[in-house]
């Protein structure tokens, strides 16, 4: 059996996925600095990826614009973050402040708590114990567990206070972000279909 805790956080050299520091302990929780780092590195990457690859119905240009505006609201630019004292103190990990030269997609303040909860739930759900007990089904079960989390869904919906995008589209976007974040954190390319 391989050391899953280290394997989960290794960067796959064949994919353009982010990497993060491996936690120094063997329990299934992240401290605040790790949550901030993982949120910006993994959730930020997932948001960027969803924004870049979103498939929409070209017949409804208004819905397309609203969807892209909604996803854009989840991102924050580095030059904006560094002048926001609250963001710098509460959300921007020291490691990311040092290494980011403007290319990292930062998670906006409005979605940051959702991001923290997401990475914490993934970190707790997809772990070495689950992999040992459930083998190849562990990733699929972890995804279903996180995707079905009602607290996470409510947190995500509560973040958006300005758009009138349909809840169904928001949930589709959230699911894509969960999937991509889980993939990045687990270093896996695809979750098997349900």
PDB file of N, CA and C in Angstrom, residues 71-138:
ATOM      1  N   UNK A  71     -19.801  33.350 -12.431  1.00  0.00           N
ATOM      2  CA  UNK A  71     -18.515  32.684 -12.193  1.00  0.00           C
ATOM      3  C   UNK A  71     -17.416  33.728 -11.958  1.00  0.00           C
ATOM      4  N   UNK A  72     -17.453  34.825 -12.686  1.00  0.00           N
ATOM      5  CA  UNK A  72     -16.464  35.890 -12.483  1.00  0.00           C
ATOM      6  C   UNK A  72     -16.510  36.449 -11.066  1.00  0.00           C
ATOM      7  N   UNK A  73     -17.684  36.470 -10.483  1.00  0.00           N
ATOM      8  CA  UNK A  73     -17.848  36.965  -9.115  1.00  0.00           C
ATOM      9  C   UNK A  73     -17.184  36.088  -8.070  1.00  0.00           C
ATOM     10  N   UNK A  74     -16.764  34.909  -8.462  1.00  0.00           N
ATOM     11  CA  UNK A  74     -16.087  34.000  -7.537  1.00  0.00           C
ATOM     12  C   UNK A  74     -14.584  34.246  -7.500  1.00  0.00           C
ATOM     13  N   UNK A  75     -14.085  35.051  -8.438  1.00  0.00           N
ATOM     14  CA  UNK A  75     -12.646  35.269  -8.575  1.00  0.00           C
ATOM     15  C   UNK A  75     -12.247  36.654  -8.064  1.00  0.00           C
ATOM     16  N   UNK A  76     -10.977  36.745  -7.687  1.00  0.00           N
ATOM     17  CA  UNK A  76     -10.414  38.024  -7.283  1.00  0.00           C
ATOM     18  C   UNK A  76      -9.020  38.140  -7.882  1.00  0.00           C
ATOM     19  N   UNK A  77      -8.699  39.290  -8.409  1.00  0.00           N
ATOM     20  CA  UNK A  77      -7.375  39.494  -8.989  1.00  0.00           C
ATOM     21  C   UNK A  77      -6.349  39.789  -7.904  1.00  0.00           C
ATOM     22  N   UNK A  78      -5.129  39.392  -8.153  1.00  0.00           N
ATOM     23  CA  UNK A  78      -4.030  39.579  -7.211  1.00  0.00           C
ATOM     24  C   UNK A  78      -3.831  41.057  -6.872  1.00  0.00           C
ATOM     25  N   UNK A  79      -3.879  41.929  -7.893  1.00  0.00           N
ATOM     26  CA  UNK A  79      -3.640  43.350  -7.644  1.00  0.00           C
ATOM     27  C   UNK A  79      -4.734  43.976  -6.774  1.00  0.00           C
ATOM     28  N   UNK A  80      -5.912  43.397  -6.793  1.00  0.00           N
ATOM     29  CA  UNK A  80      -6.996  43.862  -5.929  1.00  0.00           C
ATOM     30  C   UNK A  80      -6.806  43.285  -4.516  1.00  0.00           C
ATOM     31  N   UNK A  81      -6.413  42.030  -4.438  1.00  0.00           N
ATOM     32  CA  UNK A  81      -6.236  41.359  -3.147  1.00  0.00           C
ATOM     33  C   UNK A  81      -5.155  42.016  -2.297  1.00  0.00           C
ATOM     34  N   UNK A  82      -4.061  42.408  -2.912  1.00  0.00           N
ATOM     35  CA  UNK A  82      -2.938  42.917  -2.113  1.00  0.00           C
ATOM     36  C   UNK A  82      -3.201  44.288  -1.488  1.00  0.00           C
ATOM     37  N   UNK A  83      -4.226  44.986  -1.938  1.00  0.00           N
ATOM     38  CA  UNK A  83      -4.580  46.260  -1.301  1.00  0.00           C
ATOM     39  C   UNK A  83      -5.774  46.118  -0.356  1.00  0.00           C
ATOM     40  N   UNK A  84      -6.308  44.916  -0.247  1.00  0.00           N
ATOM     41  CA  UNK A  84      -7.430  44.640   0.655  1.00  0.00           C
ATOM     42  C   UNK A  84      -6.874  44.046   1.945  1.00  0.00           C
ATOM     43  N   UNK A  85      -6.797  44.853   2.983  1.00  0.00           N
ATOM     44  CA  UNK A  85      -6.185  44.415   4.244  1.00  0.00           C
ATOM     45  C   UNK A  85      -6.897  43.207   4.854  1.00  0.00           C
ATOM     46  N   UNK A  86      -8.194  43.178   4.776  1.00  0.00           N
ATOM     47  CA  UNK A  86      -8.945  42.054   5.349  1.00  0.00           C
ATOM     48  C   UNK A  86      -8.639  40.778   4.574  1.00  0.00           C
ATOM     49  N   UNK A  87      -8.645  40.858   3.245  1.00  0.00           N
ATOM     50  CA  UNK A  87      -8.347  39.672   2.434  1.00  0.00           C
ATOM     51  C   UNK A  87      -6.937  39.181   2.723  1.00  0.00           C
ATOM     52  N   UNK A  88      -5.988  40.095   2.792  1.00  0.00           N
ATOM     53  CA  UNK A  88      -4.595  39.720   3.054  1.00  0.00           C
ATOM     54  C   UNK A  88      -4.471  39.010   4.409  1.00  0.00           C
ATOM     55  N   UNK A  89      -5.167  39.495   5.392  1.00  0.00           N
ATOM     56  CA  UNK A  89      -5.061  38.936   6.741  1.00  0.00           C
ATOM     57  C   UNK A  89      -5.849  37.632   6.889  1.00  0.00           C
ATOM     58  N   UNK A  90      -7.049  37.585   6.332  1.00  0.00           N
ATOM     59  CA  UNK A  90      -7.958  36.465   6.585  1.00  0.00           C
ATOM     60  C   UNK A  90      -7.938  35.365   5.531  1.00  0.00           C
ATOM     61  N   UNK A  91      -7.515  35.674   4.305  1.00  0.00           N
ATOM     62  CA  UNK A  91      -7.703  34.720   3.211  1.00  0.00           C
ATOM     63  C   UNK A  91      -6.431  34.343   2.449  1.00  0.00           C
ATOM     64  N   UNK A  92      -5.489  35.218   2.383  1.00  0.00           N
ATOM     65  CA  UNK A  92      -4.324  35.025   1.519  1.00  0.00           C
ATOM     66  C   UNK A  92      -3.199  34.385   2.327  1.00  0.00           C
ATOM     67  N   UNK A  93      -2.929  33.111   2.108  1.00  0.00           N
ATOM     68  CA  UNK A  93      -1.898  32.421   2.888  1.00  0.00           C
ATOM     69  C   UNK A  93      -0.536  33.061   2.640  1.00  0.00           C
ATOM     70  N   UNK A  94       0.312  32.998   3.644  1.00  0.00           N
ATOM     71  CA  UNK A  94       1.664  33.556   3.532  1.00  0.00           C
ATOM     72  C   UNK A  94       2.392  32.922   2.350  1.00  0.00           C
ATOM     73  N   UNK A  95       2.254  31.620   2.200  1.00  0.00           N
ATOM     74  CA  UNK A  95       2.902  30.908   1.103  1.00  0.00           C
ATOM     75  C   UNK A  95       2.453  31.449  -0.254  1.00  0.00           C
ATOM     76  N   UNK A  96       1.152  31.661  -0.411  1.00  0.00           N
ATOM     77  CA  UNK A  96       0.642  32.181  -1.683  1.00  0.00           C
ATOM     78  C   UNK A  96       1.062  33.632  -1.904  1.00  0.00           C
ATOM     79  N   UNK A  97       1.120  34.424  -0.830  1.00  0.00           N
ATOM     80  CA  UNK A  97       1.569  35.808  -0.965  1.00  0.00           C
ATOM     81  C   UNK A  97       3.001  35.858  -1.498  1.00  0.00           C
ATOM     82  N   UNK A  98       3.822  34.935  -1.040  1.00  0.00           N
ATOM     83  CA  UNK A  98       5.222  34.898  -1.451  1.00  0.00           C
ATOM     84  C   UNK A  98       5.362  34.415  -2.888  1.00  0.00           C
ATOM     85  N   UNK A  99       4.631  33.359  -3.251  1.00  0.00           N
ATOM     86  CA  UNK A  99       4.819  32.712  -4.548  1.00  0.00           C
ATOM     87  C   UNK A  99       3.989  33.281  -5.692  1.00  0.00           C
ATOM     88  N   UNK A 100       2.857  33.890  -5.404  1.00  0.00           N
ATOM     89  CA  UNK A 100       1.979  34.354  -6.471  1.00  0.00           C
ATOM     90  C   UNK A 100       2.539  35.613  -7.127  1.00  0.00           C
ATOM     91  N   UNK A 101       2.694  35.529  -8.414  1.00  0.00           N
ATOM     92  CA  UNK A 101       3.163  36.676  -9.190  1.00  0.00           C
ATOM     93  C   UNK A 101       2.033  37.189 -10.094  1.00  0.00           C
ATOM     94  N   UNK A 102       0.800  36.868  -9.714  1.00  0.00           N
ATOM     95  CA  UNK A 102      -0.352  37.342 -10.455  1.00  0.00           C
ATOM     96  C   UNK A 102      -1.055  36.273 -11.269  1.00  0.00           C
ATOM     97  N   UNK A 103      -0.501  35.069 -11.343  1.00  0.00           N
ATOM     98  CA  UNK A 103      -1.089  34.017 -12.166  1.00  0.00           C
ATOM     99  C   UNK A 103      -2.065  33.112 -11.440  1.00  0.00           C
ATOM    100  N   UNK A 104      -2.103  33.186 -10.131  1.00  0.00           N
ATOM    101  CA  UNK A 104      -2.995  32.332  -9.342  1.00  0.00           C
ATOM    102  C   UNK A 104      -4.377  32.964  -9.295  1.00  0.00           C
ATOM    103  N   UNK A 105      -5.407  32.188  -9.639  1.00  0.00           N
ATOM    104  CA  UNK A 105      -6.775  32.691  -9.520  1.00  0.00           C
ATOM    105  C   UNK A 105      -7.158  32.638  -8.057  1.00  0.00           C
ATOM    106  N   UNK A 106      -7.392  33.781  -7.473  1.00  0.00           N
ATOM    107  CA  UNK A 106      -7.774  33.862  -6.067  1.00  0.00           C
ATOM    108  C   UNK A 106      -9.286  33.766  -5.946  1.00  0.00           C
ATOM    109  N   UNK A 107      -9.740  33.163  -4.862  1.00  0.00           N
ATOM    110  CA  UNK A 107     -11.168  33.041  -4.595  1.00  0.00           C
ATOM    111  C   UNK A 107     -11.630  34.334  -3.929  1.00  0.00           C
ATOM    112  N   UNK A 108     -12.715  34.904  -4.436  1.00  0.00           N
ATOM    113  CA  UNK A 108     -13.217  36.170  -3.897  1.00  0.00           C
ATOM    114  C   UNK A 108     -13.644  36.012  -2.445  1.00  0.00           C
ATOM    115  N   UNK A 109     -13.660  37.143  -1.763  1.00  0.00           N
ATOM    116  CA  UNK A 109     -14.043  37.158  -0.348  1.00  0.00           C
ATOM    117  C   UNK A 109     -15.435  36.548  -0.162  1.00  0.00           C
ATOM    118  N   UNK A 110     -16.344  36.819  -1.093  1.00  0.00           N
ATOM    119  CA  UNK A 110     -17.718  36.310  -0.966  1.00  0.00           C
ATOM    120  C   UNK A 110     -17.773  34.785  -0.989  1.00  0.00           C
ATOM    121  N   UNK A 111     -16.868  34.140  -1.702  1.00  0.00           N
ATOM    122  CA  UNK A 111     -16.890  32.677  -1.848  1.00  0.00           C
ATOM    123  C   UNK A 111     -15.815  31.981  -1.021  1.00  0.00           C
ATOM    124  N   UNK A 112     -15.079  32.757  -0.238  1.00  0.00           N
ATOM    125  CA  UNK A 112     -13.956  32.156   0.470  1.00  0.00           C
ATOM    126  C   UNK A 112     -14.395  31.159   1.537  1.00  0.00           C
ATOM    127  N   UNK A 113     -15.430  31.472   2.267  1.00  0.00           N
ATOM    128  CA  UNK A 113     -15.890  30.528   3.299  1.00  0.00           C
ATOM    129  C   UNK A 113     -16.379  29.228   2.660  1.00  0.00           C
ATOM    130  N   UNK A 114     -17.072  29.342   1.530  1.00  0.00           N
ATOM    131  CA  UNK A 114     -17.454  28.139   0.781  1.00  0.00           C
ATOM    132  C   UNK A 114     -16.205  27.337   0.412  1.00  0.00           C
ATOM    133  N   UNK A 115     -15.188  28.016  -0.083  1.00  0.00           N
ATOM    134  CA  UNK A 115     -13.945  27.343  -0.463  1.00  0.00           C
ATOM    135  C   UNK A 115     -13.287  26.639   0.702  1.00  0.00           C
ATOM    136  N   UNK A 116     -13.228  27.304   1.849  1.00  0.00           N
ATOM    137  CA  UNK A 116     -12.659  26.675   3.050  1.00  0.00           C
ATOM    138  C   UNK A 116     -13.426  25.412   3.424  1.00  0.00           C
ATOM    139  N   UNK A 117     -14.749  25.524   3.409  1.00  0.00           N
ATOM    140  CA  UNK A 117     -15.565  24.354   3.758  1.00  0.00           C
ATOM    141  C   UNK A 117     -15.362  23.235   2.748  1.00  0.00           C
ATOM    142  N   UNK A 118     -15.281  23.586   1.479  1.00  0.00           N
ATOM    143  CA  UNK A 118     -15.107  22.581   0.440  1.00  0.00           C
ATOM    144  C   UNK A 118     -13.791  21.826   0.618  1.00  0.00           C
ATOM    145  N   UNK A 119     -12.678  22.537   0.749  1.00  0.00           N
ATOM    146  CA  UNK A 119     -11.396  21.835   0.873  1.00  0.00           C
ATOM    147  C   UNK A 119     -11.323  21.035   2.167  1.00  0.00           C
ATOM    148  N   UNK A 120     -11.930  21.537   3.230  1.00  0.00           N
ATOM    149  CA  UNK A 120     -11.941  20.794   4.494  1.00  0.00           C
ATOM    150  C   UNK A 120     -12.761  19.514   4.381  1.00  0.00           C
ATOM    151  N   UNK A 121     -13.909  19.602   3.715  1.00  0.00           N
ATOM    152  CA  UNK A 121     -14.757  18.418   3.548  1.00  0.00           C
ATOM    153  C   UNK A 121     -14.091  17.390   2.631  1.00  0.00           C
ATOM    154  N   UNK A 122     -13.445  17.854   1.580  1.00  0.00           N
ATOM    155  CA  UNK A 122     -12.732  16.930   0.695  1.00  0.00           C
ATOM    156  C   UNK A 122     -11.580  16.283   1.444  1.00  0.00           C
ATOM    157  N   UNK A 123     -10.824  17.080   2.170  1.00  0.00           N
ATOM    158  CA  UNK A 123      -9.668  16.561   2.904  1.00  0.00           C
ATOM    159  C   UNK A 123     -10.096  15.509   3.930  1.00  0.00           C
ATOM    160  N   UNK A 124     -11.226  15.755   4.570  1.00  0.00           N
ATOM    161  CA  UNK A 124     -11.726  14.804   5.565  1.00  0.00           C
ATOM    162  C   UNK A 124     -12.339  13.571   4.904  1.00  0.00           C
ATOM    163  N   UNK A 125     -12.992  13.763   3.770  1.00  0.00           N
ATOM    164  CA  UNK A 125     -13.716  12.677   3.116  1.00  0.00           C
ATOM    165  C   UNK A 125     -12.813  11.742   2.320  1.00  0.00           C
ATOM    166  N   UNK A 126     -11.844  12.295   1.624  1.00  0.00           N
ATOM    167  CA  UNK A 126     -10.970  11.468   0.786  1.00  0.00           C
ATOM    168  C   UNK A 126      -9.621  11.346   1.484  1.00  0.00           C
ATOM    169  N   UNK A 127      -9.459  10.234   2.211  1.00  0.00           N
ATOM    170  CA  UNK A 127      -8.263  10.066   3.023  1.00  0.00           C
ATOM    171  C   UNK A 127      -7.740   8.632   2.922  1.00  0.00           C
ATOM    172  N   UNK A 128      -6.626   8.394   3.557  1.00  0.00           N
ATOM    173  CA  UNK A 128      -5.976   7.092   3.478  1.00  0.00           C
ATOM    174  C   UNK A 128      -6.865   5.971   4.024  1.00  0.00           C
ATOM    175  N   UNK A 129      -7.559   6.232   5.119  1.00  0.00           N
ATOM    176  CA  UNK A 129      -8.436   5.208   5.692  1.00  0.00           C
ATOM    177  C   UNK A 129      -9.522   4.796   4.697  1.00  0.00           C
ATOM    178  N   UNK A 130     -10.140   5.777   4.068  1.00  0.00           N
ATOM    179  CA  UNK A 130     -11.182   5.478   3.079  1.00  0.00           C
ATOM    180  C   UNK A 130     -10.591   4.705   1.900  1.00  0.00           C
ATOM    181  N   UNK A 131      -9.413   5.113   1.468  1.00  0.00           N
ATOM    182  CA  UNK A 131      -8.778   4.422   0.342  1.00  0.00           C
ATOM    183  C   UNK A 131      -8.460   2.973   0.704  1.00  0.00           C
ATOM    184  N   UNK A 132      -8.004   2.749   1.924  1.00  0.00           N
ATOM    185  CA  UNK A 132      -7.699   1.382   2.365  1.00  0.00           C
ATOM    186  C   UNK A 132      -8.966   0.533   2.465  1.00  0.00           C
ATOM    187  N   UNK A 133     -10.051   1.124   2.941  1.00  0.00           N
ATOM    188  CA  UNK A 133     -11.298   0.383   3.141  1.00  0.00           C
ATOM    189  C   UNK A 133     -12.110   0.194   1.863  1.00  0.00           C
ATOM    190  N   UNK A 134     -12.103   1.201   0.985  1.00  0.00           N
ATOM    191  CA  UNK A 134     -12.998   1.168  -0.172  1.00  0.00           C
ATOM    192  C   UNK A 134     -12.284   1.069  -1.507  1.00  0.00           C
ATOM    193  N   UNK A 135     -10.976   1.122  -1.498  1.00  0.00           N
ATOM    194  CA  UNK A 135     -10.192   0.949  -2.720  1.00  0.00           C
ATOM    195  C   UNK A 135     -10.566   1.918  -3.818  1.00  0.00           C
ATOM    196  N   UNK A 136     -10.785   1.374  -5.000  1.00  0.00           N
ATOM    197  CA  UNK A 136     -11.039   2.215  -6.177  1.00  0.00           C
ATOM    198  C   UNK A 136     -12.357   2.975  -6.101  1.00  0.00           C
ATOM    199  N   UNK A 137     -13.256   2.591  -5.214  1.00  0.00           N
ATOM    200  CA  UNK A 137     -14.529   3.314  -5.061  1.00  0.00           C
ATOM    201  C   UNK A 137     -14.416   4.519  -4.136  1.00  0.00           C
ATOM    202  N   UNK A 138     -13.268   4.691  -3.497  1.00  0.00           N
ATOM    203  CA  UNK A 138     -13.135   5.741  -2.483  1.00  0.00           C
ATOM    204  C   UNK A 138     -13.315   7.145  -3.067  1.00  0.00           C
TER     205      UNK A 138
END
